Coordinates of C-alpha atoms in Angstrom, one line a residue:
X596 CA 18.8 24.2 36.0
X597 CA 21.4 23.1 33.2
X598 CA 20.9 23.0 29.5
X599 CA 20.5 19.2 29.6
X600 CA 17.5 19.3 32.3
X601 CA 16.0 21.9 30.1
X602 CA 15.6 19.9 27.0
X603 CA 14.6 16.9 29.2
X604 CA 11.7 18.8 30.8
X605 CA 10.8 20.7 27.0
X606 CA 10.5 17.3 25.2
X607 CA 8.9 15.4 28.3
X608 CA 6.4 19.4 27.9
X609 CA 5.7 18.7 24.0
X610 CA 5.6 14.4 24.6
X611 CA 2.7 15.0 27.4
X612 CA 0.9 17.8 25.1
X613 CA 1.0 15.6 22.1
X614 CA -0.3 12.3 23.8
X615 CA -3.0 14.5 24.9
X616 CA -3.9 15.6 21.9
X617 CA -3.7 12.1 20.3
X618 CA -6.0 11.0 22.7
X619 CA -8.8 12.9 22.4
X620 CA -11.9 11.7 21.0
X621 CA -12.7 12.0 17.0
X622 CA -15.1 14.8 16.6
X623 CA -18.9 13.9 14.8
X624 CA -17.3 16.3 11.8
X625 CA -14.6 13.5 11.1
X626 CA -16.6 10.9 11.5
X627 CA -19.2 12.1 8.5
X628 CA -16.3 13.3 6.2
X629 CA -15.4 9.8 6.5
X630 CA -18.9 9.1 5.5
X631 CA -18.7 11.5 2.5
X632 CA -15.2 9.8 1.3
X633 CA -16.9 6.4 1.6
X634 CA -20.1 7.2 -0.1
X635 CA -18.0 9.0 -3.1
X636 CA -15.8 6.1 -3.7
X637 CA -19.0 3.5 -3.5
X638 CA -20.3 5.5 -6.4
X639 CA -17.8 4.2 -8.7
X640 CA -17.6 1.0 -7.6
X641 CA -21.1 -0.2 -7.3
X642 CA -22.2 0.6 -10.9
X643 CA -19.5 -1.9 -11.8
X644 CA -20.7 -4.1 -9.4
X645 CA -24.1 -4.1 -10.6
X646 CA -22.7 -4.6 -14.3
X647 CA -22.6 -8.3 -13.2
X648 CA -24.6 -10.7 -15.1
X649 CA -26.5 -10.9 -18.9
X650 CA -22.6 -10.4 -20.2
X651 CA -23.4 -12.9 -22.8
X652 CA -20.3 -13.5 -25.3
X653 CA -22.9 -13.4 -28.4
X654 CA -23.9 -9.5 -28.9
X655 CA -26.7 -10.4 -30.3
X656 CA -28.7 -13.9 -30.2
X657 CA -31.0 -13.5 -32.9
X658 CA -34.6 -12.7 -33.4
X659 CA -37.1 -14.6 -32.0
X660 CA -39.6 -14.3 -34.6
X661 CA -39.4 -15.2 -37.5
X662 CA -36.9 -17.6 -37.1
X663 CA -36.6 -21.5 -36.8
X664 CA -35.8 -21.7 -34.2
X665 CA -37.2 -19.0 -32.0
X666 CA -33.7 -17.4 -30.4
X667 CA -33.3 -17.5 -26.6
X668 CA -31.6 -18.5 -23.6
X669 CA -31.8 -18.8 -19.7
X670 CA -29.1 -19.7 -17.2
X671 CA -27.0 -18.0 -14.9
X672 CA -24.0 -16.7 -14.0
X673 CA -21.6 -16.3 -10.8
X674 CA -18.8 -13.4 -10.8
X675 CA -17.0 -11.0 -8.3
X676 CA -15.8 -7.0 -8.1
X677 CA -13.4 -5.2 -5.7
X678 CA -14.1 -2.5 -4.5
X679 CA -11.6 0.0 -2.4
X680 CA -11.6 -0.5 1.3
X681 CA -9.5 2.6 2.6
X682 CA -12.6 4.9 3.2
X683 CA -14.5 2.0 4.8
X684 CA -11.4 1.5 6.9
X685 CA -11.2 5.1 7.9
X686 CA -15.1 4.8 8.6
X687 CA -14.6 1.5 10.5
X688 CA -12.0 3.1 12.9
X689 CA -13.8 5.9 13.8
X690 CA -16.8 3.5 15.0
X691 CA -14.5 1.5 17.4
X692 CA -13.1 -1.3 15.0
X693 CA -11.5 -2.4 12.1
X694 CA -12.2 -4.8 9.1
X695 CA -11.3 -8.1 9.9
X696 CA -9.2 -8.5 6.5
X697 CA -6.1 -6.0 6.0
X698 CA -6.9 -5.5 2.3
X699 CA -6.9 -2.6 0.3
X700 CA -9.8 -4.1 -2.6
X701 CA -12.5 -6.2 -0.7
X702 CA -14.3 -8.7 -3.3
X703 CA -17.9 -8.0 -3.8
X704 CA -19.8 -11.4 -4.7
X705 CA -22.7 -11.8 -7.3
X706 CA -24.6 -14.0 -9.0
X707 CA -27.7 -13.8 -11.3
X708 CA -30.2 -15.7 -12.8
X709 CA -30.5 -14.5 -16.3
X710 CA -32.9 -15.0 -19.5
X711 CA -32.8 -13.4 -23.0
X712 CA -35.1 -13.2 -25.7
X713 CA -34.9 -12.2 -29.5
X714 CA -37.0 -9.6 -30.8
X715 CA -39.4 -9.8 -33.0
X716 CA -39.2 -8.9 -36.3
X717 CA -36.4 -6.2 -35.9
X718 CA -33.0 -7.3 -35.1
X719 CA -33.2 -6.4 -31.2
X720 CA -32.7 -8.9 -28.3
X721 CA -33.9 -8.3 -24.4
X722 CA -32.5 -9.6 -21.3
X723 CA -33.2 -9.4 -17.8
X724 CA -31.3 -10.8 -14.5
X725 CA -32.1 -11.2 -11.0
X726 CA -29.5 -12.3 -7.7
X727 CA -30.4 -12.2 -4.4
X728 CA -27.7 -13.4 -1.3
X729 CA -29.8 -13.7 2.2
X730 CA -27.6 -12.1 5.1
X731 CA -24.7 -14.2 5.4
X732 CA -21.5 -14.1 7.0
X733 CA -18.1 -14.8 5.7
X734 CA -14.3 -13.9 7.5
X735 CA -16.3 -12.0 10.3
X736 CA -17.9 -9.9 7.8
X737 CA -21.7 -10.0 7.1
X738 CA -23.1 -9.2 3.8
X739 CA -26.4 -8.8 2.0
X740 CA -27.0 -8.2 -1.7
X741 CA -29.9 -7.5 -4.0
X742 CA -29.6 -6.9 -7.8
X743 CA -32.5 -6.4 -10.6
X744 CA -31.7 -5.3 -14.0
X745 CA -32.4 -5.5 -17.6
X746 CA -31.1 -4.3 -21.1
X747 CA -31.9 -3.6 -24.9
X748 CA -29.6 -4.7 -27.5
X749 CA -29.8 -3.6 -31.1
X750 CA -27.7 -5.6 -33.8
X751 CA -25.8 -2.9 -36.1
X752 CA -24.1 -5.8 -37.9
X753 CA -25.1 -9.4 -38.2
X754 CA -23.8 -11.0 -41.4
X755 CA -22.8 -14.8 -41.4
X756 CA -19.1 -13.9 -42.1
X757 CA -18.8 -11.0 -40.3
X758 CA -18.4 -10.0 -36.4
X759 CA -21.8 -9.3 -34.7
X760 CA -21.6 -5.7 -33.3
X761 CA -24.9 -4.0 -30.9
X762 CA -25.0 -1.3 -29.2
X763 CA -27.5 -1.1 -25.8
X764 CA -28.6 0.0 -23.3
X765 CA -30.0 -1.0 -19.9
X766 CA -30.9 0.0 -16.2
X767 CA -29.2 -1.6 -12.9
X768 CA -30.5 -2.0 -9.0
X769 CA -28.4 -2.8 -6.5
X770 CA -29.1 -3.1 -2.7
X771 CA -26.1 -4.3 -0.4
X772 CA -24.3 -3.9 2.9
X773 CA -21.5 -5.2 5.1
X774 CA -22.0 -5.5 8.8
X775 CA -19.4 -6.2 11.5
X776 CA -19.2 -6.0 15.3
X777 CA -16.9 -3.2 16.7
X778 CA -14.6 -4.3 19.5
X779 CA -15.0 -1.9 22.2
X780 CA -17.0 1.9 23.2
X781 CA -16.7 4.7 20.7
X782 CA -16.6 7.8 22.1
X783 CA -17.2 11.0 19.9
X784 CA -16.6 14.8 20.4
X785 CA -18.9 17.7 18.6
X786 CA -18.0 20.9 20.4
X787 CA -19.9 20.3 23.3
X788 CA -20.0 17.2 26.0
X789 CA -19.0 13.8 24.5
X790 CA -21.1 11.4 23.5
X791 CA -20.0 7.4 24.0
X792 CA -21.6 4.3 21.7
X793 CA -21.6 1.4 23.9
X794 CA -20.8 -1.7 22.3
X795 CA -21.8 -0.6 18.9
X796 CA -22.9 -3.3 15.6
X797 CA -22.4 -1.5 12.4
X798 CA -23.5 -1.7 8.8
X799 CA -22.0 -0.5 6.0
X800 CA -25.2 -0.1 3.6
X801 CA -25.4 1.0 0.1
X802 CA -27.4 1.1 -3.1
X803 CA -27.4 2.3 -6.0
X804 CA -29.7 3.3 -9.8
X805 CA -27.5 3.2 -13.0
X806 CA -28.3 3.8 -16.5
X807 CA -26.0 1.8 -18.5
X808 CA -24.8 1.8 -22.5
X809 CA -22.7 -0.5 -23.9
X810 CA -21.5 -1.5 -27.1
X811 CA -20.1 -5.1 -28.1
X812 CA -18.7 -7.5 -30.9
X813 CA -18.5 -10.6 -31.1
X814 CA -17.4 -13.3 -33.6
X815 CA -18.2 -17.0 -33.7
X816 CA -15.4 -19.8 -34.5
X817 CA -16.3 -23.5 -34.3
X818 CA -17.3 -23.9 -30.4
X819 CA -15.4 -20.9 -29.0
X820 CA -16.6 -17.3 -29.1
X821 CA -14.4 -14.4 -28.0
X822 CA -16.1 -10.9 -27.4
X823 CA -15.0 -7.4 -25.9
X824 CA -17.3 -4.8 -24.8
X825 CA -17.6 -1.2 -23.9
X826 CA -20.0 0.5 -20.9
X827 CA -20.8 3.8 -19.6
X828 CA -23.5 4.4 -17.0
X829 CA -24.5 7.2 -14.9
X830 CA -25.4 6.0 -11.4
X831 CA -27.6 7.3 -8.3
X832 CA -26.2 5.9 -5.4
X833 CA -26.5 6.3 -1.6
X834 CA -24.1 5.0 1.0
X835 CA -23.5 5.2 4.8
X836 CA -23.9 3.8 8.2
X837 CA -26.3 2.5 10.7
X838 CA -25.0 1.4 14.4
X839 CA -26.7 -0.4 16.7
X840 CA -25.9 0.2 19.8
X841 CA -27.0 3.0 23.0
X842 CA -25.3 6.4 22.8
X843 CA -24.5 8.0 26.6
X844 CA -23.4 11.2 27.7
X845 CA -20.4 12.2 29.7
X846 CA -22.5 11.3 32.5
X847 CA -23.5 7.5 31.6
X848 CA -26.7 8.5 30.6
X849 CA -28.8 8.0 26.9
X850 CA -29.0 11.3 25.3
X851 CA -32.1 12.8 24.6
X852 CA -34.2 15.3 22.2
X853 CA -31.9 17.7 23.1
X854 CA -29.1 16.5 22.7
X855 CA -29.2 15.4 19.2
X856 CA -30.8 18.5 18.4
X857 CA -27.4 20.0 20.1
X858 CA -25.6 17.6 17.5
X859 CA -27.0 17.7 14.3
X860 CA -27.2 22.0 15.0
X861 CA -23.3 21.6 15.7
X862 CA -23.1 19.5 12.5
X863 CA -24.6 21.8 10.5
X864 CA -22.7 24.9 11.3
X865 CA -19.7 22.6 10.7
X866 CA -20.9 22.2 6.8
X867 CA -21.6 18.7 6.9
X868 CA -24.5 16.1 6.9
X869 CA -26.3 15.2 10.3
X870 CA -27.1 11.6 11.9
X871 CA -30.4 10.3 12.2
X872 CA -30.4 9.2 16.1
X873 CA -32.8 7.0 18.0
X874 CA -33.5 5.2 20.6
X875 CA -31.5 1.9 18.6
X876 CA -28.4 3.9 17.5
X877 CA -28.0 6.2 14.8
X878 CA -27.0 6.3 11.1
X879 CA -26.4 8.4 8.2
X880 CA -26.7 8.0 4.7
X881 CA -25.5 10.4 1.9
X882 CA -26.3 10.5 -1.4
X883 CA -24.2 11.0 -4.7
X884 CA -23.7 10.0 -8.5
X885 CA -21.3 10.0 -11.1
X886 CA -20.1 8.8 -14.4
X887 CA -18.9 5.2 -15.0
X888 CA -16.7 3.6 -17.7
X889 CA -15.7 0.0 -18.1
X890 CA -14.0 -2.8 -20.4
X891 CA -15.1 -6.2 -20.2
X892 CA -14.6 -9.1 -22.9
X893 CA -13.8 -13.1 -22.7
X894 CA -14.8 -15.9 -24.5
X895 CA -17.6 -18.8 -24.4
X896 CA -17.3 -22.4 -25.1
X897 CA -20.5 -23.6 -27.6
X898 CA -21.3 -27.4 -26.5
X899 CA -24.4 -27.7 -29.0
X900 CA -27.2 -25.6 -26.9
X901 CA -25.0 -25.2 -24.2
X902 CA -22.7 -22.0 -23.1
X903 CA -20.0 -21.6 -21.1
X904 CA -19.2 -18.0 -20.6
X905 CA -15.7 -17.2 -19.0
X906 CA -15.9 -12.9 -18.5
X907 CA -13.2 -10.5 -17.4
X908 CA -14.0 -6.7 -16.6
X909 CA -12.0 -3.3 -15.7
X910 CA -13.6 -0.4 -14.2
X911 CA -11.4 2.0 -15.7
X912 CA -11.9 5.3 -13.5
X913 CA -11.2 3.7 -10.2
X914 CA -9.2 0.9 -11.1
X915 CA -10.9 -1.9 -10.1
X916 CA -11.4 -5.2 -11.4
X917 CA -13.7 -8.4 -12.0
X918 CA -14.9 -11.7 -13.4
X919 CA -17.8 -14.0 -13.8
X920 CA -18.8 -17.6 -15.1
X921 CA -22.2 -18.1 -16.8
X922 CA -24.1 -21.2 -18.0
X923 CA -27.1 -20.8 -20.4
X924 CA -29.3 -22.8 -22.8
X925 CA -29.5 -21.2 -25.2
X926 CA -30.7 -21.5 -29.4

C-alpha cells in the first residue's frame, strides 16, 4: 500500500471516528450545566427587569398631609429589558430546538400600573405597582409575566431652589417564562441506556425576590423635569425548565421508577442538580442570587396634573439595557 493510500485511509479513520463522536447524544450532565449557566445569568437580569415601573422623574412628590393639596399620583407605565439569550440558546439546543429569533439580547416586556402617596407628616412618599401579561405569543415565542412591588422614599433635600434628592428602598416580585415548541425527538445520554423526548414543548420559567436601594435627584424647570438615579438590589431568583412531552427508553418504551432513580443517582455522582420526572415530562429548576447595580435617569414633560415620563436604564454588571414610558395624574 503506497504513502498516498495511507493517508487516504488515516484521514477517512479520524473523519469516520470524529463523525461518530459528533453524533452522539448530549449527556443529562450537559444539559443541567446548561441549566446552571442559564439560571446564573437570569439572576442579573431579572432584578433589572423587575426595576420596571414607579421610576417617577420627581424623587420625591411631597407629603400628603399637611399640605394643600394632598400629594399623589396614579397612572402607569410601559417599558422593556434585554436580557442575554446565549445560555437560553445553549439550553434550547440541547432540548431539540432553537429560538425562533437569532439574537444575542431578547427584549423582556413590562408594564405596571402604579400609585404613589405622600407621607404624612415626615417628608417620605410610598409607591406600589402591579403588571400582569396573560400567556401570550409573539414571533413563535410564548411568554408570561407577573410583577408586584413597592418602595419607600425619604426626601434628604427638598428646598424650592434646590434639586430634590431621596434615597429608598423597596422590594420586587417577578414571575415569568418563555415557552416554545422544539422541532423534532431529543435524545439524551447519562452513562447508562438513552433516554429519547418525543416531541417535546418547553418552558423556560423564572422568578425572582429582590431587595432594592436607590438613590435619586431630581430638579424641576418650567414643564420639563430631568432626573438620574442610582440602584442596588440583592435578588433571589430561580430559573430552569419544564418539557412536556413522553420520555422512552432505547427500547420505545416510557421509563419508569427505576429508571429515573438510575438518572438522578447518575446525576448526582456527576455533581450536578437532578430532574424532576413524571409521567408529563420533566423539569428542573435551580436556584441562585446575587448583587445588582444599575443607572437609570430621563426626563418628564409637566402638562398641569399631567406627566409624561420618558426613562432610560443600564444594568451595569451584565450589560444590559432598557426604557419605559409612564403617564400619571398626579398633584
Amino acid at each position: 500500500m503506497n504513502t498516498k493510500i495511507k493517508i487516504f485511509m488515516l484521514v477517512l479513520i479520524f473523519a469516520v471516528s470524529f463523525s461518530a463522536i459528533a453524533e452522539d447524544p448530549p449527556s443529562l450532565t450537559e444539559l443541567q450545566k446548561s441549566v446552571a449557566d442559564f439560571s446564573e445569568g437570569l439572576a442579573k437580569t431579572l432584578p433589572f427587569n423587575s426595576s420596571l415601573g414607579l421610576n417617577w422623574a420627581d424623587a420625591y412628590i411631597g407629603k400628603f398631609l399637611p399640605s394643600s393639596p394632598p400629594h399623589f399620583g396614579v397612572g402607569g407605565s410601559f417599558g422593556v429589558t434585554t436580557m442575554d439569550t446565549p445560555a437560553m440558546k445553549t439550553l434550547a439546543s440541547f432540548l431539540g430546538g432553537k429560538l425562533p429569533l437569532n439574537i444575542d439580547k431578547l427584549p423582556l416586556p413590562a408594564y405596571t400600573v402604579e400609585v404613589r402617596v405622600g407621607g404624612v407628616f415626615l417628608p417620605f412618599d410610598a409607591g406600589f405597582k402591579f403588571g400582569y401579561l396573560p400567556s401570550t405569543e409573539i414571533f413563535g415565542i410564548g411568554t408570561n409575566y407577573l410583577l408586584v412591588g413597592g418602595d419607600i422614599r425619604y426626601a434628604l433635600l427638598d428646598k424650592p431652589v434646590l434639586p430634590k434628592i431621596s434615597v429608598g428602598v423597596g422590594f420586587n416580585y417577578l414571575q415569568g417564562g418563555i415557552s416554545a415548541k422544539m422541532g423534532s425527538d431529543t435524545t439524551f445520554a447519562y452513562g447508562g441506556p438513552s433516554i429519547t423526548l418525543k416531541s417535546p414543548k418547553t418552558e423556560f420559567n423564572w422568578a425572582t425576590k429582590s431587595l432594592d436601594f436607590k438613590a435619586q435627584i431630581s430638579k424641576s424647570f418650567l414643564i420639563i423635569t430631568p432626573y438620574l438615579g442610582l440602584g442596588v438590589s440583592y435578588a433571589w431568583s430561580e430559573a430552569g425548565y419544564s418539557v412536556k412531552a413522553s420520555i422512552e427508553d432505547e427500547y420505545n418504551e416510557l421509563i419508569g421508577p427505576s429508571e429515573i432513580a438510575a438518572i438522578n443517582d447518575y446525576l448526582r455522582s456527576q455533581g450536578v442538580d437532578t430532574i424532576d420526572v413524571d409521567k408529563n415530562g420533566a423539569s428542573s429548576i435551580i436556584n441562585s442570587s446575587s448583587f445588582n447595580l444599575r443607572a437609570f435617569g430621563g426626563i418628564s414633560l409637566n402638562i398641569v396634573v399631567f406627566k409624561i415620563d420618558l426613562t432610560v436604564l443600564y444594568s451595569i454588571l451584565d450589560n444590559n439595557y432598557g426604557g419605559s414610558v409612564g403617564l400619571r395624574f398626579q398633584l
